[in-house]
Amino acid sequence: GLFGVPELSCPEGFQEAQDKALQESEQLVQKACSTPPGPETVMIFDQLSDALCRVADLADFVKIAHPDFAFREAAEEACRNIGTVVEKLNTDVELCQSLRRLLADDDVTNSLDPETRRVAELFMFDFEISGIHLDEEKRKKAVSLNVRILDLCNEFLTGTHLPNKIDKHVLPEHIRYNFTAEGNYLQVAGLHADCPDDLVREAAYKIFLYPNAEQLSRLEELLASRNSLARLVGYDTFAHRALQGTMAKNPETVRQFLEKLSDQLSKRTQKDFEMMTKMKMKLNPQNSKLMPWDHPYYSGVVRAERYNIDPSLYCPFFSLGACMEGLNSLFSQLLGISLYAEQTQRGEVWSEDVRKLAVVHETEGLLGYIYCDFFQRPDKPHQDCHFTVRGGRLRENGEYQLPVVVLMLSLPHSTRSAPTLLSPGMMENLFHEMGHAMHSMLGRTRYQHVTGTRCPTDFAEVPSILMEYFANDYRVVNQFARHYKTGQPLPKNMVSRLCESKKVCAAADMQLQVFYAALDQIYHGKHPLKKSTTEILKETQEKVYGLPYVPNT
């Protein structure tokens, strides 16, 4: 079965795995409620979390990545059912009381080690933000709102990946071949941000982002539901609820940070946009106004011209095999860790090109497994990401439950004449995602609830960003970047130029992220919103980003 889980040899197995998890969770709830306050209470809570997460996390990955629709559908149903149970448990008064008794007893609390105490406080925090303090009727309302929010999130995210269709005669004939034909229609499934033809990028932007009434309705209901939930459980806005327990603490701090950052960036961003405009004027004198579909493309062109960066000159030095050897060598030198390819069992993986790596420490032994789902395939989301399938924890018998993660990329397949070759950006992304994977392997906590990347969001990106620094350091790159045909090492000046080029247009790139963050804060701020989500987007884009809003997007 998938990931070696016997039940998951067929889609129907998700029902069986889910039923087992729910049965185990019922027993653990009873045990938690009848156990005297002490460290065992926290251990039972963690077992409960693990029993549900083992199915929910696995299903969360399968519903996105499995090529078989029946598997995706079964996984989504399991996610929804377990998500509903989790929300009910977060408002279970008797279960909460067992933890409250523990935290209210100073003698017991003071006897706990710091890790156990922290985990107990985190579980209590989950109860509090879910509305445990409310009366029964309001708690039920909180559960139903949470479940509705889960559904709306799924529906909205699915909708963002759907292509838009357009009558092919609307587009000039010479650009139609860039899009997938379907009878008299063309399917536009993305922004084509890297396409050198301005008209193709403009058409893709306007068609792919054309308003969809269903998506707008979902977004508005999602924001309203989140606000209702936050108000119900005692917060001014959903942003207040989401930021409690983070370094920022509240929306006011976030707003001030974004405003200061935007002020610091403004002059540099303006210079970046001027550079891109000059480049567009040079390449397309008839239409030189800089538009949102130009930013990703022309920032790359400016970098490439200024530092003579042609990705096709770098790719031959970054074969996938060489990059993996580089990572293996780096982990061996820094951490005493080696990666070994393992044979998979029948039904263990969801695509024949998925590879399984065992992560082995020189003295500690086997630390866990990484499944590498690296290659493009139809229906696979175009997003590089890391999924926790199973968290690590110390089991009751003293053995350590090994973590299992998936790294998902969208790399091109090898050809008859060349292995899979990575662009500098792809290589950096591989290092970034492998940073998350190593975090999961090395964050060996006693409790599953805080294992690996299950830490504050503020910190979760630190190991992966650290890996990006290694990917841009000649001392590291020189150890593995070899031309796949000649074996020649990547010249030092090419690495230096690549690193310097990343500073070009960096302010404009960051300004775009500030715009996304500011929009997110407004959407999740005070409700009812004063204007429609699209009008707020237009206002925020023109105020914060600097490139004009495009009507009907």
XYZ file of C-alpha atoms in Angstrom:
553
model
C 0.000 0.000 0.000
C 0.938 3.676 -0.283
C 3.901 4.576 1.972
C 3.882 0.944 3.151
C 0.420 1.305 4.767
C -1.283 -2.046 3.988
C -4.842 -0.608 3.855
C -3.892 1.887 1.152
C -3.441 -0.569 -1.715
C -6.757 0.754 -3.103
C -8.806 3.973 -2.684
C -11.352 2.212 -0.440
C -8.530 1.627 2.051
C -8.758 5.253 3.171
C -12.109 4.475 4.790
C -10.518 1.561 6.677
C -7.476 3.630 7.757
C -9.778 6.448 8.846
C -12.052 4.117 10.845
C -9.032 2.604 12.632
C -7.699 6.063 13.500
C -11.078 7.213 14.822
C -11.493 4.044 16.892
C -8.015 4.507 18.389
C -8.750 8.184 19.073
C -11.960 7.330 20.982
C -10.017 4.983 23.264
C -7.321 7.613 23.832
C -9.905 10.304 24.688
C -11.383 7.997 27.360
C -7.889 7.239 28.660
C -6.957 10.953 28.817
C -10.123 11.796 30.748
C -9.533 9.056 33.341
C -5.767 9.524 33.856
C -4.586 11.503 36.930
C -2.759 14.779 36.036
C 0.883 14.161 35.138
C 3.333 13.650 32.233
C 1.242 10.680 31.045
C -1.648 13.063 30.264
C 0.543 14.938 27.761
C 1.787 11.655 26.284
C -1.809 10.472 25.715
C -2.720 13.801 24.072
C 0.269 13.402 21.756
C -0.720 9.809 20.912
C -4.190 11.129 20.076
C -2.716 13.822 17.825
C -0.465 11.228 16.156
C -3.293 8.727 15.551
C -5.288 11.364 13.643
C -2.333 13.038 11.890
C -0.957 9.741 10.555
C -4.051 9.466 8.348
C -4.872 13.169 7.862
C -1.340 14.228 6.822
C -0.957 11.305 4.440
C -4.400 12.005 2.944
C -3.562 15.707 2.671
C -0.697 14.813 0.334
C -2.540 12.125 -1.652
C -5.548 14.371 -2.399
C -3.185 16.802 -4.158
C -0.575 14.587 -5.794
C -1.992 11.163 -6.669
C -2.542 10.708 -10.424
C -5.623 8.498 -9.826
C -8.800 10.554 -9.286
C -10.372 7.801 -7.126
C -7.415 7.967 -4.705
C -7.570 11.782 -4.631
C -11.314 11.740 -3.928
C -11.022 9.102 -1.160
C -8.136 11.028 0.432
C -10.101 14.284 0.363
C -13.066 12.606 2.072
C -10.740 11.202 4.778
C -9.208 14.671 5.280
C -12.625 16.208 5.731
C -13.853 13.524 8.148
C -10.749 13.619 10.329
C -10.695 17.434 10.198
C -14.264 17.437 11.524
C -13.307 15.102 14.389
C -10.302 17.295 15.270
C -12.551 20.371 15.486
C -14.996 18.474 17.734
C -12.154 17.334 20.010
C -10.909 20.937 20.222
C -14.261 21.839 21.823
C -14.592 18.704 24.007
C -15.004 20.074 27.543
C -14.189 16.829 29.380
C -11.014 16.327 27.337
C -9.968 19.927 27.979
C -10.610 19.516 31.726
C -8.075 16.666 31.912
C -5.417 19.046 30.555
C -6.633 22.017 32.588
C -6.326 19.987 35.816
C -2.710 19.306 34.899
C -1.826 22.945 34.139
C -3.727 24.245 37.205
C -1.694 22.065 39.582
C 1.528 24.026 40.229
C 3.288 21.066 41.835
C 2.613 18.831 38.835
C 3.377 21.575 36.282
C 6.690 22.440 37.965
C 7.690 18.771 37.906
C 7.302 18.584 34.096
C 10.379 18.923 31.901
C 10.342 22.028 29.610
C 9.387 20.059 26.471
C 6.408 18.340 28.131
C 5.215 21.598 29.672
C 5.471 23.430 26.330
C 3.490 20.722 24.521
C 0.791 20.808 27.233
C 0.507 24.598 26.803
C 0.257 24.243 23.013
C -2.587 21.730 23.307
C -4.371 24.110 25.696
C -3.850 26.967 23.216
C -5.643 24.871 20.545
C -8.624 24.477 22.891
C -8.726 28.203 23.649
C -8.672 29.456 20.048
C -11.366 26.894 19.172
C -13.848 28.316 21.704
C -13.663 25.834 24.591
C -14.864 28.634 26.934
C -18.206 29.013 25.093
C -21.543 27.422 25.981
C -22.546 24.192 24.222
C -24.602 25.823 21.474
C -21.790 28.235 20.559
C -19.191 25.447 20.654
C -21.291 23.503 18.133
C -21.470 26.613 15.968
C -17.657 26.970 16.168
C -17.237 23.359 14.989
C -19.625 23.830 12.052
C -17.868 27.087 11.066
C -14.471 25.353 11.190
C -15.724 22.488 9.016
C -17.264 24.944 6.533
C -13.952 26.830 6.414
C -12.078 23.581 5.637
C -14.488 22.870 2.759
C -14.288 26.410 1.378
C -10.468 26.360 1.519
C -10.390 23.113 -0.470
C -12.890 24.374 -3.040
C -11.116 27.718 -3.418
C -7.643 26.179 -3.792
C -8.936 23.663 -6.353
C -10.525 26.546 -8.269
C -7.247 28.486 -8.438
C -5.628 25.680 -10.481
C -8.450 25.290 -13.022
C -7.720 26.539 -16.561
C -9.894 29.165 -18.237
C -11.289 28.554 -21.720
C -11.585 31.129 -24.489
C -12.800 31.033 -28.094
C -9.601 30.621 -30.123
C -10.708 33.252 -32.656
C -10.418 35.941 -29.955
C -6.613 35.561 -29.947
C -4.270 36.425 -32.843
C -3.373 33.308 -34.822
C 0.383 33.607 -34.263
C 0.112 33.153 -30.465
C -2.547 30.413 -30.304
C 0.010 27.575 -30.358
C 1.183 28.645 -26.862
C -2.083 27.363 -25.372
C -3.767 23.946 -25.326
C -6.401 23.605 -28.064
C -9.749 21.961 -27.315
C -12.025 22.127 -30.363
C -12.785 25.799 -31.028
C -11.450 26.757 -27.606
C -8.040 27.376 -26.089
C -7.242 26.416 -22.501
C -5.145 28.877 -20.509
C -3.787 27.047 -17.468
C -1.284 29.550 -16.095
C 0.369 32.951 -16.489
C 3.148 31.929 -18.954
C 5.330 34.338 -16.959
C 8.584 33.216 -18.637
C 7.352 33.563 -22.228
C 9.415 36.141 -24.184
C 6.368 37.239 -26.225
C 4.693 40.193 -24.444
C 1.369 39.462 -26.128
C 1.317 35.845 -24.891
C 1.978 36.977 -21.310
C -0.674 39.691 -21.558
C -3.276 37.278 -22.983
C -2.473 34.610 -20.359
C -2.695 37.153 -17.514
C -6.043 38.584 -18.649
C -7.631 35.208 -19.448
C -6.305 33.077 -16.555
C -7.130 35.786 -13.992
C -10.515 36.697 -15.499
C -13.114 36.988 -12.699
C -14.893 33.757 -11.843
C -18.205 34.331 -10.044
C -17.997 31.009 -8.151
C -14.453 31.718 -6.939
C -15.367 35.256 -5.847
C -18.376 33.913 -3.965
C -16.214 31.243 -2.259
C -13.601 33.821 -1.279
C -16.213 36.152 0.202
C -17.882 33.318 2.130
C -14.490 32.048 3.340
C -13.461 35.481 4.647
C -16.873 36.036 6.274
C -16.778 32.556 7.899
C -13.273 33.114 9.254
C -14.372 36.456 10.673
C -17.502 34.904 12.253
C -15.380 32.181 13.862
C -12.854 34.678 15.221
C -15.604 36.902 16.661
C -17.397 33.898 18.143
C -14.326 32.710 20.060
C -13.447 36.198 21.325
C -11.147 37.923 18.821
C -11.670 41.270 17.077
C -10.726 39.829 13.682
C -9.440 36.597 12.148
C -6.027 38.275 11.806
C -5.899 38.677 15.613
C -6.686 34.968 16.049
C -4.151 33.843 13.431
C -1.332 35.997 14.839
C -1.716 35.046 18.494
C 1.206 32.845 19.456
C 3.491 34.243 16.711
C 6.411 36.664 17.032
C 4.287 39.457 15.499
C 1.532 38.919 18.132
C -1.087 41.208 16.511
C -2.157 42.836 13.201
C -0.956 46.286 14.304
C 2.651 45.037 14.529
C 2.333 43.418 11.090
C 0.868 46.612 9.582
C 3.693 48.749 11.020
C 6.316 46.267 9.795
C 4.866 46.210 6.258
C 4.596 50.019 6.137
C 8.205 50.484 7.294
C 9.429 47.852 4.855
C 7.472 49.449 2.006
C 8.905 52.902 2.841
C 12.445 51.503 2.853
C 11.855 49.721 -0.456
C 10.009 52.453 -2.371
C 12.983 54.253 -3.993
C 14.756 51.008 -4.846
C 11.543 49.497 -6.207
C 11.037 52.571 -8.403
C 14.580 52.157 -9.773
C 13.906 48.480 -10.477
C 10.697 49.300 -12.355
C 12.573 51.993 -14.343
C 15.229 49.427 -15.347
C 12.525 46.980 -16.459
C 10.697 49.746 -18.380
C 13.909 50.656 -20.259
C 14.423 47.014 -21.136
C 10.831 46.695 -22.374
C 11.245 49.903 -24.416
C 14.353 48.431 -26.002
C 12.711 45.097 -26.855
C 9.180 46.336 -27.587
C 9.203 50.060 -28.533
C 5.520 50.006 -29.613
C 4.233 49.111 -26.147
C 6.704 50.128 -23.465
C 4.441 50.673 -20.437
C 5.390 48.229 -17.658
C 2.480 45.991 -16.645
C 2.043 43.280 -13.960
C 2.638 40.471 -16.499
C 6.035 42.040 -17.316
C 7.603 42.020 -13.843
C 8.679 38.328 -13.590
C 9.916 38.246 -17.196
C 11.781 41.560 -17.480
C 13.409 41.279 -14.043
C 14.979 38.057 -15.376
C 16.007 39.733 -18.647
C 17.636 42.653 -16.786
C 19.551 40.218 -14.551
C 20.645 38.111 -17.507
C 21.881 41.096 -19.524
C 23.667 42.882 -16.693
C 25.576 39.810 -15.514
C 25.571 37.790 -18.732
C 23.380 35.093 -17.174
C 22.055 32.650 -19.726
C 20.311 29.793 -17.863
C 21.063 27.419 -20.752
C 24.799 27.867 -20.041
C 24.293 26.845 -16.394
C 21.926 23.895 -16.842
C 24.566 21.439 -18.181
C 26.473 21.837 -14.892
C 23.397 21.120 -12.757
C 22.270 17.615 -13.661
C 19.872 16.202 -11.053
C 22.375 13.447 -10.230
C 25.169 15.978 -9.610
C 22.910 18.138 -7.410
C 21.845 15.132 -5.306
C 25.508 14.124 -4.923
C 26.222 17.699 -3.818
C 23.497 17.548 -1.180
C 24.723 14.155 0.011
C 28.280 15.468 0.323
C 27.130 18.630 2.142
C 24.995 16.683 4.639
C 27.821 14.216 5.195
C 30.349 16.982 5.974
C 28.023 19.129 8.089
C 25.774 16.610 9.800
C 27.329 13.162 9.430
C 24.301 12.125 7.356
C 24.130 10.100 4.131
C 21.245 9.565 1.707
C 20.725 6.043 0.339
C 18.320 5.053 -2.446
C 15.952 2.279 -1.313
C 13.933 -0.164 -3.383
C 10.201 0.470 -2.993
C 7.602 -2.262 -2.542
C 4.699 -2.808 -4.917
C 2.026 -0.129 -4.398
C 4.243 1.929 -2.082
C 4.593 4.876 -4.493
C 1.987 6.694 -6.594
C 4.141 7.121 -9.717
C 6.925 4.945 -11.108
C 9.418 7.836 -11.150
C 9.136 8.506 -7.382
C 12.360 7.614 -5.543
C 12.692 6.679 -1.859
C 15.719 7.829 0.143
C 16.773 6.497 3.531
C 18.406 9.175 5.715
C 21.161 7.567 7.795
C 23.308 9.184 10.517
C 26.844 7.890 11.090
C 26.206 7.078 14.778
C 22.419 7.348 15.313
C 21.538 5.103 12.359
C 18.331 5.418 10.307
C 16.604 8.793 10.904
C 13.687 8.564 8.465
C 12.604 8.460 4.819
C 12.259 11.040 2.043
C 10.108 10.232 -0.993
C 11.301 12.295 -3.974
C 8.447 13.123 -6.361
C 10.553 15.308 -8.620
C 9.198 15.075 -12.173
C 6.428 16.727 -14.160
C 3.314 14.711 -15.009
C -0.212 15.559 -16.159
C -2.501 16.889 -13.377
C 0.422 17.385 -10.984
C 0.350 20.801 -9.258
C 3.159 23.112 -10.378
C 4.393 23.882 -6.898
C 7.593 22.954 -5.140
C 6.766 21.840 -1.620
C 7.496 19.591 1.341
C 4.830 17.383 2.930
C 5.039 15.683 6.311
C 3.403 12.265 5.888
C 4.318 10.982 9.338
C 5.877 12.890 12.219
C 8.612 11.524 14.443
C 7.981 10.782 18.133
C 9.166 8.554 20.952
C 6.800 5.590 21.156
C 5.592 4.069 24.402
C 7.902 1.034 23.889
C 10.982 3.278 23.746
C 11.428 3.015 19.953
C 11.468 6.160 17.835
C 8.725 6.522 15.202
C 10.661 7.466 12.069
C 9.491 10.567 10.191
C 8.351 10.213 6.570
C 8.217 13.190 4.195
C 7.654 13.886 0.500
C 9.504 16.474 -1.568
C 7.478 17.509 -4.601
C 9.090 19.401 -7.503
C 8.217 19.812 -11.200
C 11.488 18.994 -12.959
C 11.737 18.044 -16.646
C 12.341 14.374 -17.459
C 15.663 13.231 -18.878
C 15.930 12.844 -22.664
C 17.836 10.386 -24.840
C 20.672 12.868 -25.174
C 20.798 14.388 -21.672
C 19.922 13.676 -18.035
C 17.486 15.930 -16.144
C 19.171 19.349 -16.138
C 18.214 22.011 -13.592
C 18.212 25.766 -14.093
C 19.916 27.772 -11.307
C 16.444 28.532 -9.879
C 15.455 24.851 -9.873
C 18.727 23.923 -8.163
C 18.128 26.537 -5.468
C 14.547 25.267 -4.970
C 15.844 21.697 -4.597
C 18.234 22.860 -1.851
C 15.421 24.869 -0.200
C 12.998 21.930 -0.073
C 15.756 19.581 1.091
C 16.280 22.019 3.985
C 12.678 21.361 5.058
C 13.237 17.605 4.708
C 16.357 17.703 6.901
C 14.451 19.788 9.464
C 11.879 16.968 9.594
C 14.609 14.336 9.981
C 16.677 16.170 12.607
C 13.909 17.793 14.672
C 13.684 14.601 16.746
C 11.382 15.597 19.581
C 9.745 13.282 22.092
C 6.329 14.524 20.969
C 4.812 14.335 17.496
C 2.948 17.613 18.101
C 6.192 19.632 17.834
C 8.337 17.395 15.638
C 10.374 18.696 12.691
C 8.649 21.503 10.791
C 5.724 21.490 13.289
C 7.170 24.559 14.931
C 6.205 28.256 14.840
C 5.781 29.380 11.222
C 8.322 32.140 11.885
C 11.033 29.493 12.331
C 9.896 26.839 9.837
C 11.635 28.594 6.916
C 14.992 29.055 8.670
C 16.602 25.688 7.736
C 15.388 25.956 4.130
C 16.653 29.543 3.715
C 19.987 28.419 5.214
C 20.192 25.764 2.484
C 19.711 28.477 -0.164
C 22.863 30.169 1.151
C 24.775 26.930 0.612
C 23.351 26.694 -2.926
C 24.861 30.121 -3.659
C 28.284 29.564 -2.083
C 31.097 28.683 -4.499
C 32.790 26.463 -1.881
C 29.694 24.243 -1.939
C 28.752 24.536 -5.626
C 32.338 23.766 -6.689
C 32.064 20.349 -5.019
C 29.297 19.084 -7.296
C 28.603 21.340 -10.323
C 30.169 19.432 -13.230
C 29.301 19.536 -16.935
C 27.338 16.358 -17.594
C 29.310 15.645 -20.816
C 32.849 16.876 -20.134
C 33.073 16.717 -16.332
C 34.387 20.312 -16.357
C 33.641 22.206 -13.082
C 31.429 25.308 -13.170
C 33.810 28.313 -13.455
C 34.013 30.465 -10.326
C 33.140 33.676 -12.197
C 29.854 32.086 -13.370
C 28.872 31.381 -9.744
C 29.883 34.928 -8.704
C 27.838 36.474 -11.535
C 24.836 34.343 -10.611
C 25.024 35.440 -6.948
C 25.418 39.124 -7.875
C 22.505 38.946 -10.324
C 20.138 37.990 -7.492
C 20.477 41.486 -6.044
C 19.096 42.996 -9.263
C 15.363 43.808 -9.027
C 15.280 42.264 -5.537
C 13.429 45.326 -4.182
C 10.614 44.996 -6.748
C 10.321 41.273 -5.998
C 10.055 42.008 -2.278
C 7.549 44.816 -2.909
C 5.280 42.276 -4.620
C 5.410 40.102 -1.476
C 4.607 43.154 0.686
C 1.538 43.741 -1.511
C 0.366 40.128 -1.029
C 0.884 40.392 2.750
C -0.918 43.753 3.000
C -3.872 42.411 0.994
C -4.041 39.341 3.245
C -4.158 41.578 6.333
C -6.997 43.711 4.917
C -9.040 40.681 3.825
C -8.725 39.202 7.328
C -9.158 42.515 9.151
C -12.343 44.282 10.244
C -15.590 42.992 8.726
C -17.858 43.613 6.971
C -15.349 44.721 4.321
C -16.083 48.243 3.093
C -15.740 47.241 -0.569
C -15.706 44.097 -2.709
C -12.584 41.882 -2.572
C -11.724 42.954 -6.144
C -12.015 46.681 -5.331
C -9.798 46.154 -2.267
C -7.286 44.299 -4.469
C -7.264 47.207 -6.980
C -6.759 49.841 -4.255
C -4.051 47.883 -2.432
C -2.197 47.016 -5.638
C -2.050 50.645 -6.764
C -1.086 51.889 -3.293
C 1.426 49.201 -2.261
C 2.763 47.480 -5.382
C 3.262 50.284 -7.891
C 2.189 48.558 -11.118
C -1.333 49.312 -12.383
C -4.335 47.108 -11.680
C -5.691 45.472 -14.842
C -9.509 45.733 -15.121
C -11.399 42.414 -15.087
C -8.678 40.451 -13.289
